[in-house]
Amino acid sequence: MKVKMILLGMIIALVGISLSWGTIGYAESELSSALDRAPRGIRIDEYFKFGNFAKNSANLIATGFGDKQAVQLTSDKNQLGTIWTSDAAEMNLNKDETASMWMYFGNRGQFSGDGMAFVMQNDGRGIEATSVDTNGNPSHGETLGVWGDDTKNMYTDNVALAKSAIQNSWALEFDTYVNNFSSDSQQDMVTDVFNKPPNFFDFDFYKTAPHLASAYPGKPSTYDIKNIGTTGRHYTRMKHEGVLISEYNTFWTLADGAWHHVTLSWNHTDKTMTYTFNDKSPIPTPGSSTDKELKSYTTQPLDLKEIDPKNTGKIRWGFTGSTGTNYETNLVIFEKVPGIVNAESTAQLTNTTTGSKVTSNDTVSAGDRLQLDYDLRYLGGQKSWNNIVANLKLPKNITFTSGTVTYQSGKQETIDLIQLDGQDLKTTLGQNLSEDNATATLSLQGKATSTSSNGTSVAVAATTSNFIGDNAVTAAPLNGFKVKGTISYMSIALTGNSVNGETSVSAGKSVSLTGKVTYDRGYPDSNANIKLHGNLNGRTLPMTALSNSDAQGVFTYTVPSTALLDGPNQLTLYASDARGNTSRNDVQYVITLGSLKLTVASRVAFTGTLTGAQQELTSPDSWDVNVTNSLGSGINWTLQAAASKFTTGVDGTGMALPANLIYQDGEKTANLSQGTEELVRDDAGGVTNVSQNWHGQRGLFLRVGSGAMVGNYRGTVTWSLVNSVQ
């Protein structure tokens, strides 16, 4: 028998060794899987610090999006990990603030423990703050590193117990392990109270599943100490406020292998915190379903006297996580850090053919022109929203033709649709968003398409696009809709001088195009029922109707001067009628808005010694005559000049100089003193330096007569720059 017992012990030891290695391999595989599926966040090392205490298990790790994207709080048994915002990233309680993050609780289900807590605190220990045992050592397990520690039932009153928690704090716990003693035996309770880690915080709690709940860790009334019959022993329950728990699945668990999104919104006026769980679809383990996880939220009032007793208006925040005999992999990825950048993004699809917004499950017709707008807004913060990359997930059944980014500053950029890969389009914004440039709108123009032509509808799924900056990440969900298949027999074309597809115009001038709308078959709609839809530089212009006084389908479309921007303007035009038809095609037209500008030296001097004979004087000064043509090449312009008489008086009075201002260019000679003369005719665009070759026998000369008298003379040259654009 002794030999058998020894052999049995050896077998048990070997099994233990085998399980130990299996656990390590499992944990590594689970972490790798979680990181492979991790969402994009911000690099967090700039804004957070590790809790300053021995054996802090927290560390920063990389995801597929780069280094230091995630914080891992725990990974094994009996651990405590904390991470806190730096002083510069403290939350301002006097402003509305939002924090958002993705959280991962492992995949061990009912075998996990113990969870994480979001904590706001003004504890005097700062980043050293944790819950502590009676020896002053950081405690883990049921406390989550933030609640009071009732190990071995050492406290007889809740005041003393509350002092072992993080002080001046409010915490939202994500409790993966229900600390609910299950035995009805008082003796068992006494034994557990004295010999085991505390396991009573959730005792008599009206729900028995993992949950979210909030309370004040350092407030005595958070803890309810109960006697165990007449044994002289007692246990502690924790009062739960703002509880969120699944009401749809008895076995609901946080530790389901999915990434869960959480948003916390502080309303400084109402002094309330709203926390929302699963406000974005969870990112599950491959092959699993997240149907059981539904969005839930609650709003809780916060007592500033509890969390900010010195009325500083600031509060440090962060995460704690702990494990006991049960354990889990606890990970957090931050999208938005309060106080650094507060930003938001929204998406809206508009049917520009009908002029109506497309809401969930609305139906558009194939051929309808659509405009998809992503609006980004900077709401405030310590820094600007930097280096924003738009990762767009565009809806199906739309053929996109153009796109622009327009900033509050008025600057505009073109979105390169060549980068479109299926539904995915990635583009980097050229400007940061800040208080002085707080908005950016990405507008994409397109046409609804359908594989059906018999009037049946095709469902288009909802999409979500992300906008990722160095210090904030936002999402813009777009609702689904339907496309009804149709066939259009309507087309549009430009006519007359407009067929060349472009023109140039100077500032203050409008542009009119001529064209015609035709039908391949059937009877055309009346002119008054045919609408023209214009889009200029990504902006929708007001609809205009054809006139019944014109011939069938004939139109003149005018682009007002106030709508034109400097440089090339891209106009897209299509037609629709009252029967629901839209033209199969668009017409494109480029309008270049520019100007002709002349710069010339303000003063040029001629000097010389009179000889008593006719002579020509040159100037040692540069005329610096430059023509800037921003209308574009091919626009004819003419430079003209005329000279006044030269006199010793300032106002043209006094002694006159017998002289003429002469222009020579090797082919012609012109006397500017006899009236306006043409010097140069050209159609070059950009900047033309007219005077760069004015030397030797070319340029302007002062031809002085033989009767000239010594003196200082003055005259004026009047320059004229004339263009052919009307």
XYZ file of C-alpha atoms in Angstrom, residues 153-686:
534
model
C -12.580 39.644 8.392
C -10.248 42.054 10.157
C -12.566 45.063 10.108
C -15.506 45.457 12.447
C -16.770 48.711 11.002
C -17.114 50.078 7.498
C -15.184 53.277 8.246
C -11.958 51.376 8.842
C -12.624 49.114 5.869
C -13.183 52.082 3.548
C -9.774 53.476 4.496
C -8.124 50.437 2.895
C -9.559 51.432 -0.505
C -8.406 54.102 -2.960
C -9.488 57.365 -1.383
C -11.472 60.248 -2.898
C -12.484 58.014 -5.778
C -15.301 56.717 -7.919
C -14.996 53.371 -9.678
C -16.852 51.484 -12.374
C -16.142 47.784 -11.983
C -16.173 45.212 -14.787
C -16.602 42.226 -12.490
C -15.968 38.907 -14.231
C -16.132 36.771 -11.075
C -19.198 36.799 -8.819
C -17.996 36.928 -5.204
C -21.112 35.263 -3.878
C -20.589 32.656 -1.134
C -22.907 29.789 -2.051
C -23.142 27.656 1.119
C -26.080 27.913 3.515
C -23.943 26.651 6.391
C -22.948 29.247 8.957
C -19.971 27.090 9.877
C -18.800 27.067 6.269
C -19.144 30.849 6.178
C -17.103 31.244 9.343
C -14.422 28.956 7.935
C -14.272 30.843 4.649
C -14.238 34.236 6.341
C -11.211 33.292 8.387
C -9.222 31.011 6.089
C -9.903 32.077 2.505
C -9.621 35.229 0.407
C -12.679 37.484 0.762
C -15.558 36.267 -1.364
C -18.657 38.102 -0.155
C -18.848 41.475 -1.970
C -21.603 40.127 -4.248
C -23.300 38.028 -1.539
C -27.089 38.464 -1.574
C -26.587 40.552 -4.743
C -29.794 40.339 -6.750
C -27.930 39.177 -9.854
C -25.523 36.278 -9.927
C -23.783 36.933 -13.265
C -20.749 39.067 -14.119
C -21.717 42.716 -14.188
C -20.828 46.390 -14.414
C -21.498 48.494 -11.319
C -20.214 51.701 -9.738
C -19.667 53.107 -6.253
C -17.269 55.193 -4.130
C -14.445 52.898 -2.902
C -13.378 55.227 -0.089
C -16.895 55.902 1.213
C -17.922 53.836 4.283
C -21.534 53.441 3.163
C -20.298 51.471 0.121
C -19.690 48.537 2.478
C -22.329 46.659 4.456
C -20.897 44.519 7.262
C -23.194 41.651 8.268
C -22.981 39.316 11.255
C -23.008 35.550 10.704
C -25.681 34.499 13.157
C -24.342 34.423 16.700
C -20.909 33.126 15.767
C -19.160 36.439 16.400
C -17.973 36.426 12.785
C -19.145 38.696 10.023
C -18.737 39.333 6.306
C -18.904 42.365 4.012
C -21.204 43.031 1.097
C -20.625 45.870 -1.349
C -23.450 48.138 -2.396
C -23.733 48.237 -6.192
C -24.997 51.319 -8.031
C -25.751 51.779 -11.723
C -25.709 48.060 -12.409
C -25.480 46.830 -16.009
C -26.019 43.142 -16.578
C -27.449 41.032 -19.375
C -31.127 40.292 -18.997
C -31.136 38.074 -22.075
C -28.817 35.249 -21.130
C -28.469 33.655 -17.698
C -24.881 32.699 -18.482
C -23.842 36.101 -19.798
C -20.156 36.666 -19.265
C -17.616 39.375 -19.897
C -14.803 36.859 -20.425
C -16.123 35.581 -23.754
C -13.014 36.164 -25.885
C -14.467 39.309 -27.480
C -13.243 42.887 -27.506
C -15.955 45.063 -25.944
C -16.290 48.808 -26.491
C -16.986 51.187 -23.610
C -17.699 54.919 -23.605
C -17.849 57.130 -20.516
C -19.275 60.637 -20.872
C -18.956 63.233 -18.116
C -21.572 66.024 -18.060
C -20.082 68.811 -15.964
C -23.342 70.756 -15.811
C -25.461 67.917 -14.464
C -22.521 66.324 -12.595
C -23.346 62.930 -14.108
C -21.375 60.122 -15.699
C -22.982 58.044 -18.442
C -21.295 54.748 -19.175
C -22.241 52.659 -22.179
C -21.203 49.066 -22.779
C -21.076 47.539 -26.276
C -21.926 50.811 -28.015
C -19.958 49.337 -30.911
C -20.342 45.772 -32.070
C -17.960 43.522 -30.113
C -15.036 41.993 -31.982
C -15.528 38.292 -31.193
C -13.400 35.200 -31.303
C -13.403 33.928 -34.917
C -16.472 31.803 -35.536
C -18.366 32.945 -32.440
C -21.511 35.078 -32.281
C -22.082 38.310 -30.374
C -25.863 38.380 -30.705
C -26.237 38.015 -26.939
C -24.251 41.199 -26.330
C -26.570 44.175 -26.519
C -25.795 47.843 -25.967
C -26.591 48.953 -22.442
C -25.996 52.172 -20.554
C -26.869 54.093 -17.452
C -26.301 57.563 -16.058
C -25.086 58.040 -12.509
C -24.802 61.275 -10.508
C -21.338 61.894 -9.054
C -20.719 63.627 -5.750
C -17.759 65.946 -6.312
C -17.298 66.275 -2.550
C -16.380 62.598 -2.520
C -13.975 62.576 -5.453
C -12.627 66.150 -5.376
C -12.866 67.325 -1.751
C -10.321 70.094 -2.277
C -12.298 71.456 -5.241
C -9.338 71.328 -7.638
C -11.535 70.759 -10.699
C -9.092 68.036 -11.793
C -9.031 64.293 -11.294
C -6.657 61.500 -12.184
C -8.152 58.439 -13.857
C -7.050 55.066 -15.044
C -7.609 51.321 -14.811
C -6.965 48.696 -12.203
C -7.171 44.961 -12.795
C -6.670 41.974 -10.544
C -6.850 38.202 -10.364
C -7.038 35.644 -7.580
C -7.068 31.863 -7.777
C -9.064 32.402 -10.958
C -7.364 34.570 -13.554
C -7.761 36.158 -16.981
C -5.969 38.220 -19.598
C -7.075 41.831 -19.047
C -6.359 44.266 -21.901
C -7.377 47.862 -22.624
C -6.967 49.854 -25.859
C -7.749 53.566 -25.690
C -9.511 55.456 -28.456
C -10.147 58.753 -26.710
C -8.354 60.231 -23.700
C -10.302 62.995 -21.897
C -8.727 66.419 -22.049
C -6.230 65.597 -24.798
C -8.538 65.658 -27.815
C -12.319 65.654 -27.821
C -13.509 64.821 -31.313
C -16.420 63.195 -33.065
C -17.366 62.004 -36.533
C -20.688 61.291 -38.232
C -21.807 59.963 -41.619
C -24.800 60.961 -43.734
C -25.945 59.770 -47.153
C -28.060 62.222 -49.169
C -30.032 61.564 -52.338
C -29.207 64.727 -54.260
C -31.691 63.760 -56.987
C -34.627 64.003 -54.579
C -32.938 66.373 -52.135
C -33.640 64.091 -49.160
C -31.468 62.362 -46.564
C -31.277 58.588 -46.803
C -32.205 57.077 -43.448
C -32.247 53.453 -42.331
C -34.004 51.142 -44.814
C -34.942 54.020 -47.163
C -35.094 53.140 -50.854
C -33.263 54.989 -53.628
C -33.579 54.313 -57.325
C -30.775 53.065 -59.494
C -29.343 56.091 -61.236
C -30.077 58.474 -58.370
C -27.097 60.642 -57.557
C -25.903 60.294 -53.995
C -23.612 62.320 -51.785
C -21.893 60.655 -48.851
C -20.632 63.099 -46.223
C -18.329 62.284 -43.330
C -18.268 65.202 -40.900
C -15.328 65.440 -38.514
C -15.485 67.888 -35.620
C -12.836 68.928 -33.113
C -14.622 69.792 -29.867
C -11.651 70.907 -27.788
C -8.656 69.636 -25.880
C -5.088 70.325 -24.902
C -3.793 69.400 -28.349
C -4.965 69.531 -31.927
C -6.209 66.337 -33.580
C -3.096 65.396 -35.517
C -2.297 63.281 -38.568
C -5.810 62.030 -39.236
C -6.138 59.011 -41.506
C -9.613 58.240 -42.857
C -10.259 54.512 -43.168
C -13.512 54.589 -45.105
C -15.757 51.578 -45.518
C -17.984 52.710 -48.369
C -21.430 51.183 -48.955
C -21.989 48.820 -51.836
C -24.201 49.610 -54.842
C -22.771 53.101 -55.291
C -20.357 54.002 -58.075
C -18.297 56.882 -56.721
C -17.036 59.446 -59.199
C -15.351 62.177 -57.161
C -14.506 63.242 -53.649
C -13.263 66.276 -51.757
C -12.218 67.293 -48.256
C -13.328 70.756 -47.168
C -12.017 72.363 -43.987
C -13.438 75.124 -41.821
C -10.513 77.245 -43.025
C -11.989 77.044 -46.542
C -9.129 74.945 -47.881
C -10.128 72.020 -50.057
C -8.409 68.794 -51.088
C -9.246 66.173 -53.683
C -9.811 62.584 -52.585
C -7.957 60.211 -54.901
C -10.471 57.520 -55.836
C -7.702 55.499 -57.448
C -6.988 54.301 -53.915
C -10.465 52.730 -53.700
C -10.130 48.991 -53.132
C -13.562 47.394 -53.244
C -15.388 49.134 -50.413
C -12.205 50.317 -48.691
C -10.744 53.758 -49.234
C -7.859 55.139 -47.199
C -6.913 58.798 -47.360
C -4.795 61.057 -45.165
C -6.111 64.502 -44.312
C -3.714 67.285 -45.209
C -4.619 69.461 -42.226
C -4.906 68.920 -38.489
C -8.101 69.910 -36.694
C -7.979 72.458 -33.876
C -9.955 75.336 -32.395
C -9.041 77.539 -35.367
C -9.814 74.826 -37.923
C -12.360 72.673 -36.134
C -14.191 70.861 -38.935
C -13.499 68.773 -41.993
C -16.089 67.292 -44.348
C -15.231 64.435 -46.658
C -17.805 64.453 -49.483
C -18.006 61.693 -52.048
C -20.253 61.896 -55.106
C -21.687 58.793 -56.702
C -24.540 57.062 -58.468
C -26.781 54.311 -57.093
C -26.453 51.052 -59.011
C -28.401 47.816 -59.077
C -28.105 44.479 -60.839
C -31.889 44.409 -61.087
C -33.885 46.348 -63.668
C -37.385 45.093 -62.947
C -38.201 47.305 -60.001
C -37.062 44.928 -57.263
C -34.920 46.279 -54.421
C -31.480 45.228 -53.216
C -30.525 45.695 -49.554
C -27.262 47.548 -48.905
C -25.642 46.754 -45.551
C -24.679 49.346 -42.970
C -20.999 50.314 -42.765
C -18.678 51.945 -40.249
C -15.704 54.130 -41.113
C -12.897 55.118 -38.735
C -10.840 58.284 -38.420
C -7.521 57.622 -36.750
C -5.237 60.361 -35.463
C -2.180 60.298 -33.251
C -4.261 61.210 -30.192
C -7.884 60.281 -30.941
C -9.828 57.635 -32.841
C -13.463 58.097 -33.871
C -15.994 56.023 -35.772
C -18.787 57.070 -38.129
C -21.507 54.456 -38.663
C -23.703 54.725 -41.761
C -27.155 53.145 -41.864
C -28.170 50.549 -44.440
C -30.591 51.312 -47.278
C -32.129 49.763 -50.396
C -31.633 50.321 -54.129
C -34.543 49.770 -56.528
C -33.563 48.651 -60.009
C -34.722 50.892 -62.886
C -33.851 51.631 -66.529
C -33.407 55.234 -67.679
C -33.974 56.401 -71.263
C -32.885 59.944 -70.458
C -29.534 61.532 -71.357
C -27.900 64.968 -71.207
C -25.343 66.683 -73.450
C -23.677 70.084 -73.733
C -24.172 72.114 -76.913
C -22.743 75.145 -78.684
C -19.544 76.627 -77.288
C -19.949 74.532 -74.133
C -19.018 71.270 -75.876
C -15.296 71.985 -75.430
C -15.820 71.316 -71.720
C -13.914 74.259 -70.274
C -13.671 77.997 -70.012
C -11.833 80.680 -68.078
C -13.385 83.606 -66.314
C -12.213 86.520 -64.220
C -13.490 87.266 -60.739
C -17.056 88.565 -60.530
C -18.153 86.917 -63.761
C -20.746 84.128 -63.907
C -20.606 81.318 -66.475
C -23.485 80.044 -68.607
C -23.545 76.650 -70.318
C -25.935 75.445 -72.968
C -27.154 71.891 -73.407
C -30.029 69.541 -74.145
C -31.871 66.709 -72.385
C -33.150 63.947 -74.662
C -35.107 60.681 -74.350
C -34.240 57.510 -76.261
C -37.858 56.323 -76.269
C -41.245 57.329 -74.961
C -42.604 60.809 -74.517
C -40.330 63.378 -72.910
C -41.475 65.132 -69.775
C -42.268 68.836 -70.032
C -39.395 71.253 -69.547
C -40.822 72.566 -66.287
C -40.644 69.043 -64.838
C -37.010 68.495 -65.812
C -34.531 69.522 -63.137
C -30.827 70.206 -63.558
C -28.564 69.121 -60.689
C -25.166 70.732 -60.408
C -22.246 69.878 -58.173
C -19.322 72.267 -58.042
C -16.110 71.199 -56.332
C -17.968 68.630 -54.256
C -20.696 71.057 -53.202
C -24.264 70.630 -54.328
C -25.716 73.626 -56.165
C -29.429 74.528 -56.063
C -31.629 72.607 -58.500
C -32.971 74.567 -61.459
C -35.794 73.668 -63.849
C -35.842 73.978 -67.621
C -38.069 76.692 -69.051
C -41.200 75.869 -71.049
C -40.422 78.882 -73.199
C -37.383 77.058 -74.579
C -37.468 74.233 -77.102
C -38.023 70.729 -75.730
C -35.080 69.701 -73.549
C -33.004 72.785 -74.366
C -31.460 74.584 -71.406
C -29.046 77.263 -70.289
C -27.387 76.580 -66.967
C -25.681 79.412 -65.098
C -22.971 79.043 -62.474
C -22.942 82.171 -60.305
C -19.662 83.963 -59.774
C -20.087 83.684 -56.000
C -19.799 79.883 -56.217
C -16.449 79.905 -57.995
C -13.138 79.379 -56.232
C -9.702 80.498 -57.370
C -8.223 78.134 -59.893
C -9.978 75.266 -61.699
C -13.586 74.544 -60.679
C -15.020 71.114 -61.509
C -18.713 71.165 -62.428
C -20.784 67.996 -62.740
C -24.282 68.283 -64.200
C -27.102 65.774 -64.643
C -30.880 65.867 -65.118
C -33.965 64.269 -63.569
C -37.680 64.484 -64.309
C -40.969 64.185 -62.435
C -41.401 60.547 -63.519
C -38.424 59.374 -61.455
C -35.980 59.247 -64.361
C -32.420 60.490 -64.083
C -30.027 60.926 -66.960
C -27.853 57.898 -67.557
C -24.830 60.133 -67.814
C -23.287 63.218 -66.244
C -21.579 66.030 -68.122
C -18.372 67.582 -66.837
C -17.221 71.162 -67.241
C -14.130 72.959 -65.916
C -14.323 76.649 -65.067
C -11.014 78.316 -64.298
C -11.339 81.407 -62.158
C -8.331 83.641 -62.248
C -7.021 87.116 -62.943
C -4.347 89.101 -64.701
C -2.059 91.061 -62.450
C 0.716 93.486 -63.291
C 3.591 94.439 -61.033
C 6.092 97.116 -61.990
C 8.758 99.168 -60.251
C 7.312 102.258 -58.604
C 10.253 104.493 -59.556
C 12.873 104.435 -62.327
C 15.489 107.156 -62.929
C 17.281 108.298 -66.107
C 20.524 110.184 -65.612
C 23.062 111.603 -67.994
C 25.137 114.590 -69.105
C 23.576 116.861 -71.686
C 25.642 117.260 -74.859
C 23.554 119.898 -76.675
C 22.575 117.277 -79.237
C 19.786 114.685 -79.362
C 20.666 111.709 -77.228
C 19.118 108.555 -75.731
C 19.401 107.792 -72.026
C 19.021 104.374 -70.416
C 18.136 103.708 -66.805
C 20.451 101.871 -64.415
C 17.335 100.763 -62.507
C 15.280 97.653 -63.227
C 11.733 98.154 -64.460
C 10.651 94.785 -62.945
C 7.620 94.440 -65.205
C 5.833 91.134 -64.427
C 2.496 89.798 -65.654
C 0.799 87.091 -63.547
C -1.872 85.158 -65.435
C -3.817 82.805 -63.131
C -6.555 82.400 -65.756
C -4.402 79.772 -67.401
C -2.417 79.518 -70.599
C -4.214 80.231 -73.864
C -5.848 83.399 -72.519
C -4.686 86.337 -74.633
C -3.436 89.366 -72.775
C -1.924 92.637 -73.926
C 0.410 94.984 -72.063
C 0.055 98.663 -72.981
C 1.726 101.824 -71.700
C 1.610 105.619 -72.137
C 3.921 108.343 -70.777
C 3.116 111.877 -69.632
C 5.294 114.871 -70.393
C 8.343 115.429 -68.187
C 8.444 118.643 -66.160
C 10.321 120.135 -63.239
C 7.072 120.602 -61.292
C 5.511 117.938 -59.102
C 2.048 118.375 -60.609
C 3.115 118.603 -64.238
C 3.867 122.324 -64.120
C 7.244 123.980 -64.453
C 9.836 123.707 -67.168
C 9.158 120.934 -69.693
C 11.805 118.560 -70.961
C 11.869 118.079 -74.725
C 11.927 114.269 -74.535
C 9.961 111.162 -75.489
C 9.785 107.746 -73.791
C 10.570 105.197 -76.508
C 9.967 101.412 -76.500
C 12.030 99.110 -78.728
C 12.007 95.300 -78.945
C 14.006 94.701 -82.150
C 10.914 94.525 -84.347
C 9.047 97.708 -83.564
C 9.581 101.121 -82.079
C 6.782 102.912 -80.173
C 6.636 106.442 -78.764
C 4.793 106.224 -75.407
C 4.841 110.025 -75.043
C 2.451 110.333 -78.005
C -0.206 108.069 -76.483
C -0.996 104.492 -75.429
C 1.084 101.921 -77.240
C 0.987 98.099 -77.221
C 4.240 96.679 -75.886
C 3.578 92.934 -75.546
C 0.858 90.487 -76.641
C 0.966 86.945 -75.220
C -1.143 84.029 -73.961
C 1.307 82.562 -71.466
C 0.003 81.417 -68.107
C 1.727 81.855 -64.779
